[in-house]
Structure formats: C-alpha cells, structure tokens
Short mmCIF file of C-alpha atoms in Angstrom, two decimals:
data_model
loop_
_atom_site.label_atom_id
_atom_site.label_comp_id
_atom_site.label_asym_id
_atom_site.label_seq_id
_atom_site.Cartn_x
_atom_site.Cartn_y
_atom_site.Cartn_z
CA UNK E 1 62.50 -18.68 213.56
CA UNK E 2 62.68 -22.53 212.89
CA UNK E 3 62.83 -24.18 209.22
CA UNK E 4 58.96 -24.77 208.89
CA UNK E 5 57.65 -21.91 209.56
CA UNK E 6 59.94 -20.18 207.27
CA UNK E 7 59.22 -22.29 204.72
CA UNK E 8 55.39 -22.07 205.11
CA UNK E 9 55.35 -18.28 204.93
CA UNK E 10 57.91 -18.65 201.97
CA UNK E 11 54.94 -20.93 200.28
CA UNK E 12 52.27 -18.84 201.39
CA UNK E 13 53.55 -15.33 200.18
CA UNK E 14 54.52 -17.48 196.74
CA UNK E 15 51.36 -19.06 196.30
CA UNK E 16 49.75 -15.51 196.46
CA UNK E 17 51.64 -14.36 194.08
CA UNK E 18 50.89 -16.98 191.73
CA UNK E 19 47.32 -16.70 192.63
CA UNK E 20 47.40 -12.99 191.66
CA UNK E 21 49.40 -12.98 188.86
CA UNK E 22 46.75 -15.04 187.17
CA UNK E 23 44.00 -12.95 188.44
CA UNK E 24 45.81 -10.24 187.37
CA UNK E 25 45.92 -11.90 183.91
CA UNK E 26 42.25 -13.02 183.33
CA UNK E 27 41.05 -9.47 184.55
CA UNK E 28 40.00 -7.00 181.76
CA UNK E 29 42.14 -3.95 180.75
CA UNK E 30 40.02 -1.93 182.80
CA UNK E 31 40.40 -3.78 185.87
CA UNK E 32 43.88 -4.30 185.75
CA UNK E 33 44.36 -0.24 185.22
CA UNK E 34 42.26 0.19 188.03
CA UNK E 35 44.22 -2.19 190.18
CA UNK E 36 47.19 -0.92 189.12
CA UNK E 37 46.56 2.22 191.17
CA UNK E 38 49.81 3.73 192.68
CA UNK E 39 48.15 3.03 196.27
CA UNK E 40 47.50 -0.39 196.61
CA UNK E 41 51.08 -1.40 195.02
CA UNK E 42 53.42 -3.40 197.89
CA UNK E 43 56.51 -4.66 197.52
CA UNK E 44 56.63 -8.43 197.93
CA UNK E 45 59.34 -9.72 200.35
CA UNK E 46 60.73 -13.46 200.42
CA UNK E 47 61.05 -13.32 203.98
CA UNK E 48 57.73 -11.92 205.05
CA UNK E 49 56.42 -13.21 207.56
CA UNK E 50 52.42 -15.40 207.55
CA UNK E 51 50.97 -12.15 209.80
CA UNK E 52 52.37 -9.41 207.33
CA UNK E 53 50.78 -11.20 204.72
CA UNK E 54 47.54 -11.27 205.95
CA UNK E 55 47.61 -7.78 207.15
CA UNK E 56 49.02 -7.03 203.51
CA UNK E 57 46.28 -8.92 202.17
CA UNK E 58 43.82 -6.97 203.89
CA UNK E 59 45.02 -3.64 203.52
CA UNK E 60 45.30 -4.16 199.60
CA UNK E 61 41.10 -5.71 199.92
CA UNK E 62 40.49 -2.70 201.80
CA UNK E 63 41.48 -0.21 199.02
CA UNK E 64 39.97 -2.16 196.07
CA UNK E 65 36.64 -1.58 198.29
CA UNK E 66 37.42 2.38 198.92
CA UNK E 67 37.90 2.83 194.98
CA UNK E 68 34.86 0.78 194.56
CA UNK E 69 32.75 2.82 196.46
CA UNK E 70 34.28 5.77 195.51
CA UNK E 71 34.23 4.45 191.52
CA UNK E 72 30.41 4.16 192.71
CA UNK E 73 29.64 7.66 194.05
CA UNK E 74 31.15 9.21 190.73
CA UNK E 75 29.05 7.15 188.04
CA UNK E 76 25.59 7.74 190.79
CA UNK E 77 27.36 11.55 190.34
CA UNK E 78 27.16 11.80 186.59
CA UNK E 79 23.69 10.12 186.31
CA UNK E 80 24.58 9.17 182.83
CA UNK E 81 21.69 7.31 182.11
CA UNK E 82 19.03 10.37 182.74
CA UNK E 83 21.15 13.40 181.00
CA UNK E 84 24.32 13.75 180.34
CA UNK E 85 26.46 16.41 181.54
CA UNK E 86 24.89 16.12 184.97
CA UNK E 87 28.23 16.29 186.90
CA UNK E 88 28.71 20.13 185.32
CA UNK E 89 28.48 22.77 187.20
CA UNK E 90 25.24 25.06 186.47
CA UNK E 91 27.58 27.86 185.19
CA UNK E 92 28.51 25.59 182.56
CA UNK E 93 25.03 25.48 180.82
CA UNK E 94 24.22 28.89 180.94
CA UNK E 95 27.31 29.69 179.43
CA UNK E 96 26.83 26.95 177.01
CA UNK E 97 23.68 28.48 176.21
CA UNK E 98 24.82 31.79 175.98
CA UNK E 99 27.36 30.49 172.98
CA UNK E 100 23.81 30.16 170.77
CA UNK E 101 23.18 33.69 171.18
CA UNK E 102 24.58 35.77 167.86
CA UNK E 103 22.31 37.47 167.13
CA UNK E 104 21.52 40.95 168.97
CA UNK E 105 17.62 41.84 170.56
CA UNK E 106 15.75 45.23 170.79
CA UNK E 107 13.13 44.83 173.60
CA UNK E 108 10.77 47.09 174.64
CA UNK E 109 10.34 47.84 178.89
CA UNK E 110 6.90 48.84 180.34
CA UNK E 111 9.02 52.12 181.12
CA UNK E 112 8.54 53.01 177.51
CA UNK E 113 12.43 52.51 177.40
CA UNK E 114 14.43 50.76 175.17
CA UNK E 115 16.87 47.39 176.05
CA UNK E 116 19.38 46.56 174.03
CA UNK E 117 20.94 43.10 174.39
CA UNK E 118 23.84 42.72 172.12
CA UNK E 119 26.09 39.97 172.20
CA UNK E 120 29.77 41.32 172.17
CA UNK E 121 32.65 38.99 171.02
CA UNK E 122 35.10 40.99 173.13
CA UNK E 123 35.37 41.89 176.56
CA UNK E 124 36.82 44.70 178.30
CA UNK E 125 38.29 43.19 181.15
CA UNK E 126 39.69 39.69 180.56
CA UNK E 127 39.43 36.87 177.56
CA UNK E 128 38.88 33.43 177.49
CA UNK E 129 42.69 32.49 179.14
CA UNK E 130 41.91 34.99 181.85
CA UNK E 131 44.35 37.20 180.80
CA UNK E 132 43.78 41.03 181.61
CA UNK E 133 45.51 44.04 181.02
CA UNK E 134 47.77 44.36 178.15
CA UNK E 135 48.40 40.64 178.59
CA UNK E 136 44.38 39.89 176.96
CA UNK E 137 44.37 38.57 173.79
CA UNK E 138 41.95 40.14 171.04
CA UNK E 139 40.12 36.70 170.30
CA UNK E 140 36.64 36.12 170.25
CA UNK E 141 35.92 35.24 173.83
CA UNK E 142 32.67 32.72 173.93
CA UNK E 143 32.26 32.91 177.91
CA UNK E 144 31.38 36.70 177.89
CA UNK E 145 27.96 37.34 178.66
CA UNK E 146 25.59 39.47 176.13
CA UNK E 147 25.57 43.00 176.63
CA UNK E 148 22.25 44.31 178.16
CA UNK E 149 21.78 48.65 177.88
CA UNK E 150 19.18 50.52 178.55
CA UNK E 151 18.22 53.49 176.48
CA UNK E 152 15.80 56.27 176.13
CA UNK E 153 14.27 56.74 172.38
CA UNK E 154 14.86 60.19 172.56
CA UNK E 155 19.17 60.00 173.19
CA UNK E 156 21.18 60.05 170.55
CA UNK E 157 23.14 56.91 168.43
CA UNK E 158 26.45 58.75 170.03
CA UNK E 159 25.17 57.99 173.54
CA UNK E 160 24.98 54.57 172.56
CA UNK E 161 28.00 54.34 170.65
CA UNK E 162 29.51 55.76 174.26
CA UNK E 163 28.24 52.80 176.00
CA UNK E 164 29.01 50.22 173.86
CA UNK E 165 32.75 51.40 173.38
CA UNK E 166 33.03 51.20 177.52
CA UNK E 167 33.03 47.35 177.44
CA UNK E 168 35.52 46.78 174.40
CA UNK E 169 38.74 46.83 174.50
CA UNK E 170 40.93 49.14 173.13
CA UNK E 171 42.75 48.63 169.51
CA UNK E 172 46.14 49.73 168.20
CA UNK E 173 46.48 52.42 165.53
CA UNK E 174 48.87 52.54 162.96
CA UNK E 175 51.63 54.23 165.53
CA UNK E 176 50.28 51.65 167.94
CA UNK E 177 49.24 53.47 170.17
CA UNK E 178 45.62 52.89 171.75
CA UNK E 179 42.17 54.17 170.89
CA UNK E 180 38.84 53.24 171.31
CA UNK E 181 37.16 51.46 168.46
CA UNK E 182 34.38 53.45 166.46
CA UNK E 183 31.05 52.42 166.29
CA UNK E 184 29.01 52.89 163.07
CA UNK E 185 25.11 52.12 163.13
CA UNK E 186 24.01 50.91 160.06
CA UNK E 187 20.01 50.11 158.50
CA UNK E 188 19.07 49.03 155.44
CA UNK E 189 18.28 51.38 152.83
CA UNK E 190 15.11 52.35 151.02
CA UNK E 191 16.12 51.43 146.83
CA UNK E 192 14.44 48.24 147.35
CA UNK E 193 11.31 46.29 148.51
CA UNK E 194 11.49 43.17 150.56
CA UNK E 195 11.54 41.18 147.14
CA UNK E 196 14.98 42.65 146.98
CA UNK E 197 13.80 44.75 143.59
CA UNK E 198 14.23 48.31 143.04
CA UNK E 199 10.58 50.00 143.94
CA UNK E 200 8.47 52.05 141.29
CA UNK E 201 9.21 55.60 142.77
CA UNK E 202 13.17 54.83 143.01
CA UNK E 203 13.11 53.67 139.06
CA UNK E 204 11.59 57.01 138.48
CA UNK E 205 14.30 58.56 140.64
CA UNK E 206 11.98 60.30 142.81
CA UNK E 207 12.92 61.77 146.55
CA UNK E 208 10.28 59.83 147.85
CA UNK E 209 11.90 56.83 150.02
CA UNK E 210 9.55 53.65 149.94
CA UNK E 211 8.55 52.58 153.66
CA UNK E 212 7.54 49.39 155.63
CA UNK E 213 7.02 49.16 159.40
CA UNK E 214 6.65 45.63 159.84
CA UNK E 215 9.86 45.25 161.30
CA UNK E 216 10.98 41.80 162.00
CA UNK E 217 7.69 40.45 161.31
CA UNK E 218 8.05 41.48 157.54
CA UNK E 219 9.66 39.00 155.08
CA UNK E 220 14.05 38.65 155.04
CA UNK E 221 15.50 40.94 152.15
CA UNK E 222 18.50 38.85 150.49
CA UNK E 223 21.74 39.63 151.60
CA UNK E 224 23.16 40.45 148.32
CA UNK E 225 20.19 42.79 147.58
CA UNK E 226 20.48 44.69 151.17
CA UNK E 227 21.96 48.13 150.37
CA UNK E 228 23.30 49.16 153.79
CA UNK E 229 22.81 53.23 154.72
CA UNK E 230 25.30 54.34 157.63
CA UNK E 231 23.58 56.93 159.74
CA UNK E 232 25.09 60.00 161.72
CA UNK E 233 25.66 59.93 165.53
CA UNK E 234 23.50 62.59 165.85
CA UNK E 235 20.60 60.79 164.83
CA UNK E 236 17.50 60.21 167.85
CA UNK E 237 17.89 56.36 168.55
CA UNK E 238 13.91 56.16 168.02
CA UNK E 239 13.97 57.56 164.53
CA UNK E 240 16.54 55.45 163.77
CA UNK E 241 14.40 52.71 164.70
CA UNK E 242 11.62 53.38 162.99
CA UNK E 243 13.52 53.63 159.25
CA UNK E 244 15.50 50.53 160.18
CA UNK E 245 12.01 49.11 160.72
CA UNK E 246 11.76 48.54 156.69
CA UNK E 247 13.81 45.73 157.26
CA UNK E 248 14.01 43.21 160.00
CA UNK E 249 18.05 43.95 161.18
CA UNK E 250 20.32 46.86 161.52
CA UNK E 251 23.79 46.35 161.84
CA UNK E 252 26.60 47.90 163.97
CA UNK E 253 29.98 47.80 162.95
CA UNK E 254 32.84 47.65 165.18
CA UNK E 255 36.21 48.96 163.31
CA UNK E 256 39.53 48.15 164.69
CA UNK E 257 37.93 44.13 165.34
CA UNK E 258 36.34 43.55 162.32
CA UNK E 259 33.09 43.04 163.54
CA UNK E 260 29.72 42.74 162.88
CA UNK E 261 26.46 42.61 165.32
CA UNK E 262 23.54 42.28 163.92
CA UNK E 263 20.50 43.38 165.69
CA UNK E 264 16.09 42.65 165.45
CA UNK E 265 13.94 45.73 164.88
CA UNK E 266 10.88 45.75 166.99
CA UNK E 267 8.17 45.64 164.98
CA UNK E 268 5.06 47.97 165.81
CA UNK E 269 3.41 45.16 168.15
CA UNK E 270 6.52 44.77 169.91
CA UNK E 271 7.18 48.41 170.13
CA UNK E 272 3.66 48.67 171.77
CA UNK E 273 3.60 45.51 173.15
CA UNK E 274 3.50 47.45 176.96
CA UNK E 275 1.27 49.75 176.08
CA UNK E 276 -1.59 48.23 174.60
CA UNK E 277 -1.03 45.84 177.90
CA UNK E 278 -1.59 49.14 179.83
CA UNK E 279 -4.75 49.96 178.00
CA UNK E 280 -6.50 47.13 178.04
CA UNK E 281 -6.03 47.27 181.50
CA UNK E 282 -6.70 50.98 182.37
CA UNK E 283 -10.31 49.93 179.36
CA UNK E 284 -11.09 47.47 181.97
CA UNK E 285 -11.08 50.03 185.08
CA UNK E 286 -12.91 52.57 182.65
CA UNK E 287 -15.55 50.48 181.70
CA UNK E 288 -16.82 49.48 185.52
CA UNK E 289 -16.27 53.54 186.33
CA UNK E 290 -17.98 54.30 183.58
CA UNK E 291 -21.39 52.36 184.85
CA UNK E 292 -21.33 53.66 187.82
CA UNK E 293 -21.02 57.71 186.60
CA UNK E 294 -23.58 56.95 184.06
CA UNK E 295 -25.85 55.59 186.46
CA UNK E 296 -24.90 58.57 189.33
CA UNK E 297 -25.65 61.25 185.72
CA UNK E 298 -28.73 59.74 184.95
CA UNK E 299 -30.13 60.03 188.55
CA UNK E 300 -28.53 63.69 189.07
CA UNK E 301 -30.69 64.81 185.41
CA UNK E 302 -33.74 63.09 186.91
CA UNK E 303 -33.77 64.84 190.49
CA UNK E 304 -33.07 68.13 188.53
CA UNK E 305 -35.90 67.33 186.28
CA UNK E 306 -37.98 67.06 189.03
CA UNK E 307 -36.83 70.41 190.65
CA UNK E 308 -37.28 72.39 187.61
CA UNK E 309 -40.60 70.58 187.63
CA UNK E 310 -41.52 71.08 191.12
CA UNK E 311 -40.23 74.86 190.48
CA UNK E 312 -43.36 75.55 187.97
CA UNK E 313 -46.08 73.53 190.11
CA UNK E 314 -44.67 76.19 192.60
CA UNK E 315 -45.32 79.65 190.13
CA UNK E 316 -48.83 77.89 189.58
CA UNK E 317 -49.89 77.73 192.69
CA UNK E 318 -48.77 81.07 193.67
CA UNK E 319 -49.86 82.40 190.38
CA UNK E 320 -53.65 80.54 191.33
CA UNK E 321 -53.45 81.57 195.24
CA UNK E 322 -52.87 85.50 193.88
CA UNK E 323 -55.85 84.72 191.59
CA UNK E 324 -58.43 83.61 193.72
CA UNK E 325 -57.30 86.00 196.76
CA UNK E 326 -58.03 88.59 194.38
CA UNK E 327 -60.99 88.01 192.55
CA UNK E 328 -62.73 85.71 194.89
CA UNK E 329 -62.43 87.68 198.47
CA UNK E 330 -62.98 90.89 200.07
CA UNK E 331 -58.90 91.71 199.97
CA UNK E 332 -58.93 92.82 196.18
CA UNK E 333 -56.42 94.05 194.11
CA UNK E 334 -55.78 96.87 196.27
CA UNK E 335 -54.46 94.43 198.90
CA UNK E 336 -53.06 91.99 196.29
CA UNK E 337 -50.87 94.17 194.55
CA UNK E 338 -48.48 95.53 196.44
CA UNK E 339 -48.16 92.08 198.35
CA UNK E 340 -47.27 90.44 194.64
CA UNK E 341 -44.82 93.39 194.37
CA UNK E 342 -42.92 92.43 196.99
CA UNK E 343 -42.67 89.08 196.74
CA UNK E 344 -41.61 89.59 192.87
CA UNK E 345 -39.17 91.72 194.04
CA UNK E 346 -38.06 89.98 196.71
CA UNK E 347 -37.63 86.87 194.70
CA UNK E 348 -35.55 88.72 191.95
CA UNK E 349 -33.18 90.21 194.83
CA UNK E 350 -32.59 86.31 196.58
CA UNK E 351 -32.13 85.48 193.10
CA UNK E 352 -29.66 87.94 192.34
CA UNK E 353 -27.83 87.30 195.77
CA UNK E 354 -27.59 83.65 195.22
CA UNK E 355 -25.82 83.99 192.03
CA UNK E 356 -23.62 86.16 193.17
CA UNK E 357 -22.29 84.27 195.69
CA UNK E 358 -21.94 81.20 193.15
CA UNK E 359 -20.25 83.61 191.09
CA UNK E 360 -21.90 81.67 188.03
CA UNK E 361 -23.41 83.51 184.85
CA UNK E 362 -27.53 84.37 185.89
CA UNK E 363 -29.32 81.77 183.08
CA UNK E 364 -31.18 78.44 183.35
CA UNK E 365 -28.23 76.78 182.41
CA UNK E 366 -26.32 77.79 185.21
CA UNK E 367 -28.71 76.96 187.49
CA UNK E 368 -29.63 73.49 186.08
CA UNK E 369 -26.13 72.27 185.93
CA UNK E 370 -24.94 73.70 189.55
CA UNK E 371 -28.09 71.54 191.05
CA UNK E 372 -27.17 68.40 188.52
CA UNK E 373 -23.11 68.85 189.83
CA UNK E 374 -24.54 68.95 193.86
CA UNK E 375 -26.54 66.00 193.30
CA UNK E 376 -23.84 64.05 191.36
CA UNK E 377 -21.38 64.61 193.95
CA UNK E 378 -23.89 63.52 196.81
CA UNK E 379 -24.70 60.31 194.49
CA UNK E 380 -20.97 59.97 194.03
CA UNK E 381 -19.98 59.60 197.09
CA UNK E 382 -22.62 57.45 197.80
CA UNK E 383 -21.59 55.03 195.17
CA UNK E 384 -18.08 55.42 196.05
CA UNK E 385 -17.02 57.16 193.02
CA UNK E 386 -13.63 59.35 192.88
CA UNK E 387 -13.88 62.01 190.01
CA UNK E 388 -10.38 63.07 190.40
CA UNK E 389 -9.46 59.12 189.96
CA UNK E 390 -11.70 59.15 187.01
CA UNK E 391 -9.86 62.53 185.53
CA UNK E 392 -6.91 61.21 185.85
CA UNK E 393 -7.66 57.62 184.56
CA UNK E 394 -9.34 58.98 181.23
CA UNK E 395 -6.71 61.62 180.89
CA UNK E 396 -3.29 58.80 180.98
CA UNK E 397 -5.72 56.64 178.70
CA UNK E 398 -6.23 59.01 176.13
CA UNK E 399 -2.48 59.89 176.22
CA UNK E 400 -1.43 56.74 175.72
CA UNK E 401 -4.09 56.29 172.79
CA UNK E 402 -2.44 59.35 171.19
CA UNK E 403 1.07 57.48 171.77
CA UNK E 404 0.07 54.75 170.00
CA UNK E 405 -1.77 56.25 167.32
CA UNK E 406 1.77 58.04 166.60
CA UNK E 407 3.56 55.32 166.48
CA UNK E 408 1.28 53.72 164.45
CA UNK E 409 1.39 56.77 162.07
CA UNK E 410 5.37 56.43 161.94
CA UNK E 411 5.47 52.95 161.34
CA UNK E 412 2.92 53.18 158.46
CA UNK E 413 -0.02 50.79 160.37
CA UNK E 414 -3.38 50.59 160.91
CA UNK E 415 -4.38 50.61 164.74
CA UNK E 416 -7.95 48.87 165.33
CA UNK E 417 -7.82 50.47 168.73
CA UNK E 418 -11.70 48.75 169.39
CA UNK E 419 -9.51 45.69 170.26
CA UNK E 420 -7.37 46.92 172.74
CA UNK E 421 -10.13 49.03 174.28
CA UNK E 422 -12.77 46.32 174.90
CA UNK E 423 -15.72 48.02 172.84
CA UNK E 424 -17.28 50.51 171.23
CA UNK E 425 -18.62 51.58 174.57
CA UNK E 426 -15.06 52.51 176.33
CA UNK E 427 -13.96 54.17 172.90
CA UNK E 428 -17.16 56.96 172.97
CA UNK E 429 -16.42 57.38 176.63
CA UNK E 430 -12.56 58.17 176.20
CA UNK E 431 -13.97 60.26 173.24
CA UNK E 432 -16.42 62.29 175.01
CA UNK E 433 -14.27 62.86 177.84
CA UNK E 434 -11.48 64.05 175.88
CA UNK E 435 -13.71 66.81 174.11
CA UNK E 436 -15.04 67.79 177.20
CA UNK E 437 -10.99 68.61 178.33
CA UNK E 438 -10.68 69.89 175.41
CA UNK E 439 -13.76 72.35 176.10
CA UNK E 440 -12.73 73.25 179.42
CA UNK E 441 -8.77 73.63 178.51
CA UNK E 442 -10.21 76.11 175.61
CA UNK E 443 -12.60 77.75 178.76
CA UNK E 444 -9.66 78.16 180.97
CA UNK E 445 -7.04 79.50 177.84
CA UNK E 446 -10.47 82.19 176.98
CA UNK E 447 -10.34 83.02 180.68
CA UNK E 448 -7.01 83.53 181.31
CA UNK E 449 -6.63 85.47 178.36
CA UNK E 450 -9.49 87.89 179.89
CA UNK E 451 -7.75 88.18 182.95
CA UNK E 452 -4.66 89.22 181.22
CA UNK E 453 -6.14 91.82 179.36
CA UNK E 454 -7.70 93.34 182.22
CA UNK E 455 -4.37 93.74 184.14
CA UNK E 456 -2.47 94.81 181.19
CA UNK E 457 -4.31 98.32 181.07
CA UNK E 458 -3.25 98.77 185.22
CA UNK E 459 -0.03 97.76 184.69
CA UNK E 460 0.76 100.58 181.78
CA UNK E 461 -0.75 103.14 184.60
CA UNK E 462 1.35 102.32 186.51
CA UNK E 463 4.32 105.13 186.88
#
C-alpha cells in the first residue's frame, strides 16, 4: 500500500473519531447511554483501511436504527399515554385486584346454598417466594386467591372448620411438631344494641337476648363496644347465621397464625334474594294460568247449570205428558200407572247403577261436581291447560312462600309478600289452592285411616 493512501485512511478513520467524539459530547445522557450499548462498540484501528471504515460506519448506523425501532415497539407496547401498566400481563391486575379484597362475603346461590368467599392470608401449597413444602414461609402471601366454599345451612360450623383447615398450612406446637390450626367462629353478642349501649332487658338481667335481623344492612356497632360470643362446632351453620345477623360481621379466628377474617352477614333480602326472584317469576306463570282456569270454571258451572236446568224442564214434561195421558184420553190411570211405575223404577235402578260404577257418594253434590270436573277437563284441554302443571306450580309456590315467611320469622321482619307476588289476585289464588290441598290431604289422611281400620279387624283373625 503506497504513502497516500495510507495516509488518507489514517485522516479519514481520525477525522471520524473527532467527528464522534463531539457528537458523542453534545448528545444528552440518555443518548449517550443508549449509544453506549455493548453491541455497537468497535475497536478503532490506526491502520484500517477507507473500506473497513465505511463498512464499520454502516454496521454501527445499522444498529442505532435496530434499537430505534426496537426503542419504538416498546414505548407503542406500554401505551403510556392511554393507561399505564398496559405492558402487564392480565394476571397482574386481577391479582392486583384481589390484594383489595379483606374482607370475607356470605352469598346466597339460587340452590338455596350457601358460598362462602373468604380471603385467606395463607396458602397451603406454596407462598409468595414459591417455596413449598417445609421450605414455605408462614408470611402473609398477597397472590393467593380468596377462598370460595360451598355449604349447606343445615351442616355443621365443624364441617366448615374441616374445609377451611384443608387449605392452611400446618403450625408448630410447643414440641414442634405439626398440627392443624383450630378454627373458632365467632358473632357478636346480644348485651348491646347497635348504639353500642347495654339494652333494657339485659340491665334488668333478664334471659331474654335482644335481636336484630338486619344484617349488614343495619348500622356498624363500635369496635370497642362489640362483645364477641364464640360458638360450638356443633352449631347448624344457618342458625349461626341468623344470631350473627344482629350485627353486620362474624369473625373467624385462626390460632397458631394469629389471624383474623372477618366476614358480611346476609341480611334477610340477601338471604332471599333467589327466592323472591323465583316467585315473582313462578306469580307471573300463575297469574296467566290462573285466567285461563277461571275462565274454563266459569264455563264448566254454566253448562252444569244448564244440565241441572234442562234436568227439571225434563221431570215437567214427563210429569205434564203422565198428566194429560191420564186425565185427558181413553188410557186412564189404569194404563198410566203401572207405565209410571216402571219408568220410576227404572230410573232409580240406572241411577243406582251409574253411581256405582263412579263409585262416588249418591247426592246432588256428587253428581253436580262429576259433570262440572268432565266439562272442565274437555274445556281444558281445549284451552291448553295442564292441571298437573298447575298442581305442581301452586304447590312449589306456596312452599317457597312458607320458606320465606320462616325466614322472615327468624330474622325478626315483616314480609309484604303482595310485592313479590304481583297482586292481591295471585295471593287469594295461592290461598285458595292451598286450602283446597289442605282439604284433600285431610280427605285422603280420613280415608286411609278407614281403610286401616277395616283391615286391622282381618288381620287379628287371622291364625
């Protein structure tokens, strides 16, 4: 390589030097830590030659372009100008959101179950480090999830003690040695009103414990007027609810962590929250049923009206056609009277057969409401109307009526069950039908007992 062209490339690679070193020095700090980037570092050489240079050059443009772009695609990533914490994962919100949660819910299910959701500060399994095992660590772990149980009103508090102890951990006894931690329910006892004062009947020291059912709808007791009341394992979870349900919390105490959880008492709408839903529905299905029976009954009395009617114009002219044949021709009463015999008698005997095949009693009554029960059925099924549907319809509403009537009973509240039923209209209907079951279910019980008395006698004759 000749003189000049050393020298040249000598120049050039210095002159690029100098050229960055002051671009390197006007830049701003970011810039400059940006460019200072492990990949697009080169070591200079004196003796380069004018082609390395520019393919040095190049390759170092190239790169500031990459990070660019990829500088770029990360800030368009984060979005920080519409929300921020957009380059998250989902996961990270939920458990974010999940970190508000300390307080513990008791929801009612339209399976007339019970769901717990309790948010534990332990986990079973693993903590926050990911440690499991005996390596976990017993400190409050903020990514577990809350707890969500499912329980039956009727179980005992020791079935959910059993539950909840199957996600904590264990704890260490004095021997250290392991052992599940106990569970103790507590609710807030009945000294005091929600004024946090002492009621009336307690200053007289009577047995009589004070009661309110509003649940957490009623108004916060102080916390340093709460007298807490721990309750046996034993205990139905649903009476347990309903006492707690003088205050707006019970707690349940964890020993061994030191813990607290503090959950809402459903309050009597939320308790029949499902139910009422239920009913107003099943009101609305009874009240377009309704109608159409009424309307089927009315024209079932009217066409038996008009056979007991049509049944008399009948007797009168046959009691008129005997009259005149016998007064007013040459047959006579000689003629007339054994003809009226027979037909009397024969009419008493077709009468006697027909109710014995019915196998009804032999009165007006009976007859009147077998020919209103054929014509219903005819107009029912003309109509389209099921009576077993209807039965059974009227029979789950009324249950659930007596449901909620209990619970309102037990949590001390007046039930304006007109407003869950729709009307007056759908309230005389349930009413009616429900005394007419009661009727028959008294009939059948009557019966029954007949029956057994009949074929106790055979059965003592028998050797």
């Amino acid at each position: 390589m000749n003189y000049p062209f050393r020298a040249c490339s000598q120049l050039t690679a210095s002159s690029v030097r100098q050229l960055t070193s002051r671009h390197i020095s006007n830049a701003p700090i970011s810039t400059l830590l940006h460019r200072t980037n492990p990949v697009s570092n080169y070591s200079y050489r004196c003796d380069e030659t004018a082609r390395e240079t520019n393919e040095r050059d190049q390759a170092a443009h190239e790169n500031e372009v990459k990070a660019g772009i990829e500088d770029a695609v990360k800030q368009q990533i984060r979005r920080p100008w519409q929300r921020e914490g957009a380059d998250q994962p989902p996961v990270s919100d939920s458990r974010r959101m999940n970190k508000v949660m300390t307080k513990g819910k008791l929801l009612t299910t339209p399976t007339r179950l019970l769901k717990l959701i309790v948010p534990l500060p332990f986990d079973a399994t693993h903590d926050e480090r990911g440690n499991k095992g005996e390596f976990r660590s017993l400190a409050q772990n903020e990514e577990i999830q809350p707890l969500a149980l499912l329980v039956h009103p009727q179980q005992p508090l020791s079935y959910l003690e059993r539950l909840i102890q199957a996600e904590l951990p264990p704890v260490r006894d004095e021997d250290g040695r392991e052992k599940m931690p106990n569970i103790y329910f507590l609710a807030e006892g009945s000294e005091r009103d929600e004024t946090g004062q002492k009621t009336k009947l307690e200053r007289e020291e009577s047995n009589i414990a004070s009661y309110s059912g509003k649940g957490r709808e009623g108004a916060d007791t102080p916390p340093e007027h709460k007298d807490w009341v721990r309750w046996s394992s034993s205990t139905e979870i649903g009476d347990f609810i309903r006492d707690a349900a003088r205050g707006r919390e019970f707690a349940i105490e964890i020993t061994g962590h030191n813990t607290e959880l503090r959950v809402g008492v459903p309050s009597f709408n939320d308790r029949t929250h499902y139910m009422r839903v239920r009913l107003r529905r099943m009101s609305r299905k009874i009240d377009e049923l309704a109608k159409i029976k009424h309307e089927c009954d009315m024209l079932a009395h009217r066409g038996a009206h008009r056979i007991a009617v049509a049944g008399f114009f009948a007797l009168s002219g046959w009691w008129g056609a005997v009259y005149f044949l016998t007064f007013h021709t040459d047959m006579g009463w000689d003629l007339m009277e054994p003809i009226t015999y027979l037909a009397g008698l024969t009419t008493i005997m077709g009468g006697y057969l027909w109710f014995l095949f019915i196998n009804r009693d032999l009165s007006y009554q009976a007859a009147l409401k077998t020919t209103i029960s054929r014509r219903q059925n005819i107009l029912y099924q003309e109509r389209g109307f099921n009576p077993e549907k209807w039965e059974s319809l009227v029979h789950e509403a009324n249950a659930l009526r007596r449901e909620i009537r209990t619970i309102a009973e037990e949590y001390d509240v007046d039930w304006d069950e007109t407003k869950d039923l729709g009307g007056e209209e759908v309230r005389e209907v349930l009413e009616h039908e429900d005394e007419k079951s009661g009727k028959s279910d008294k009939e059948r019980e009557n019966r029954d007992r007949k029956d057994n008395k009949r074929k106790k006698p055979d059965n003592d004759n028998e050797p």
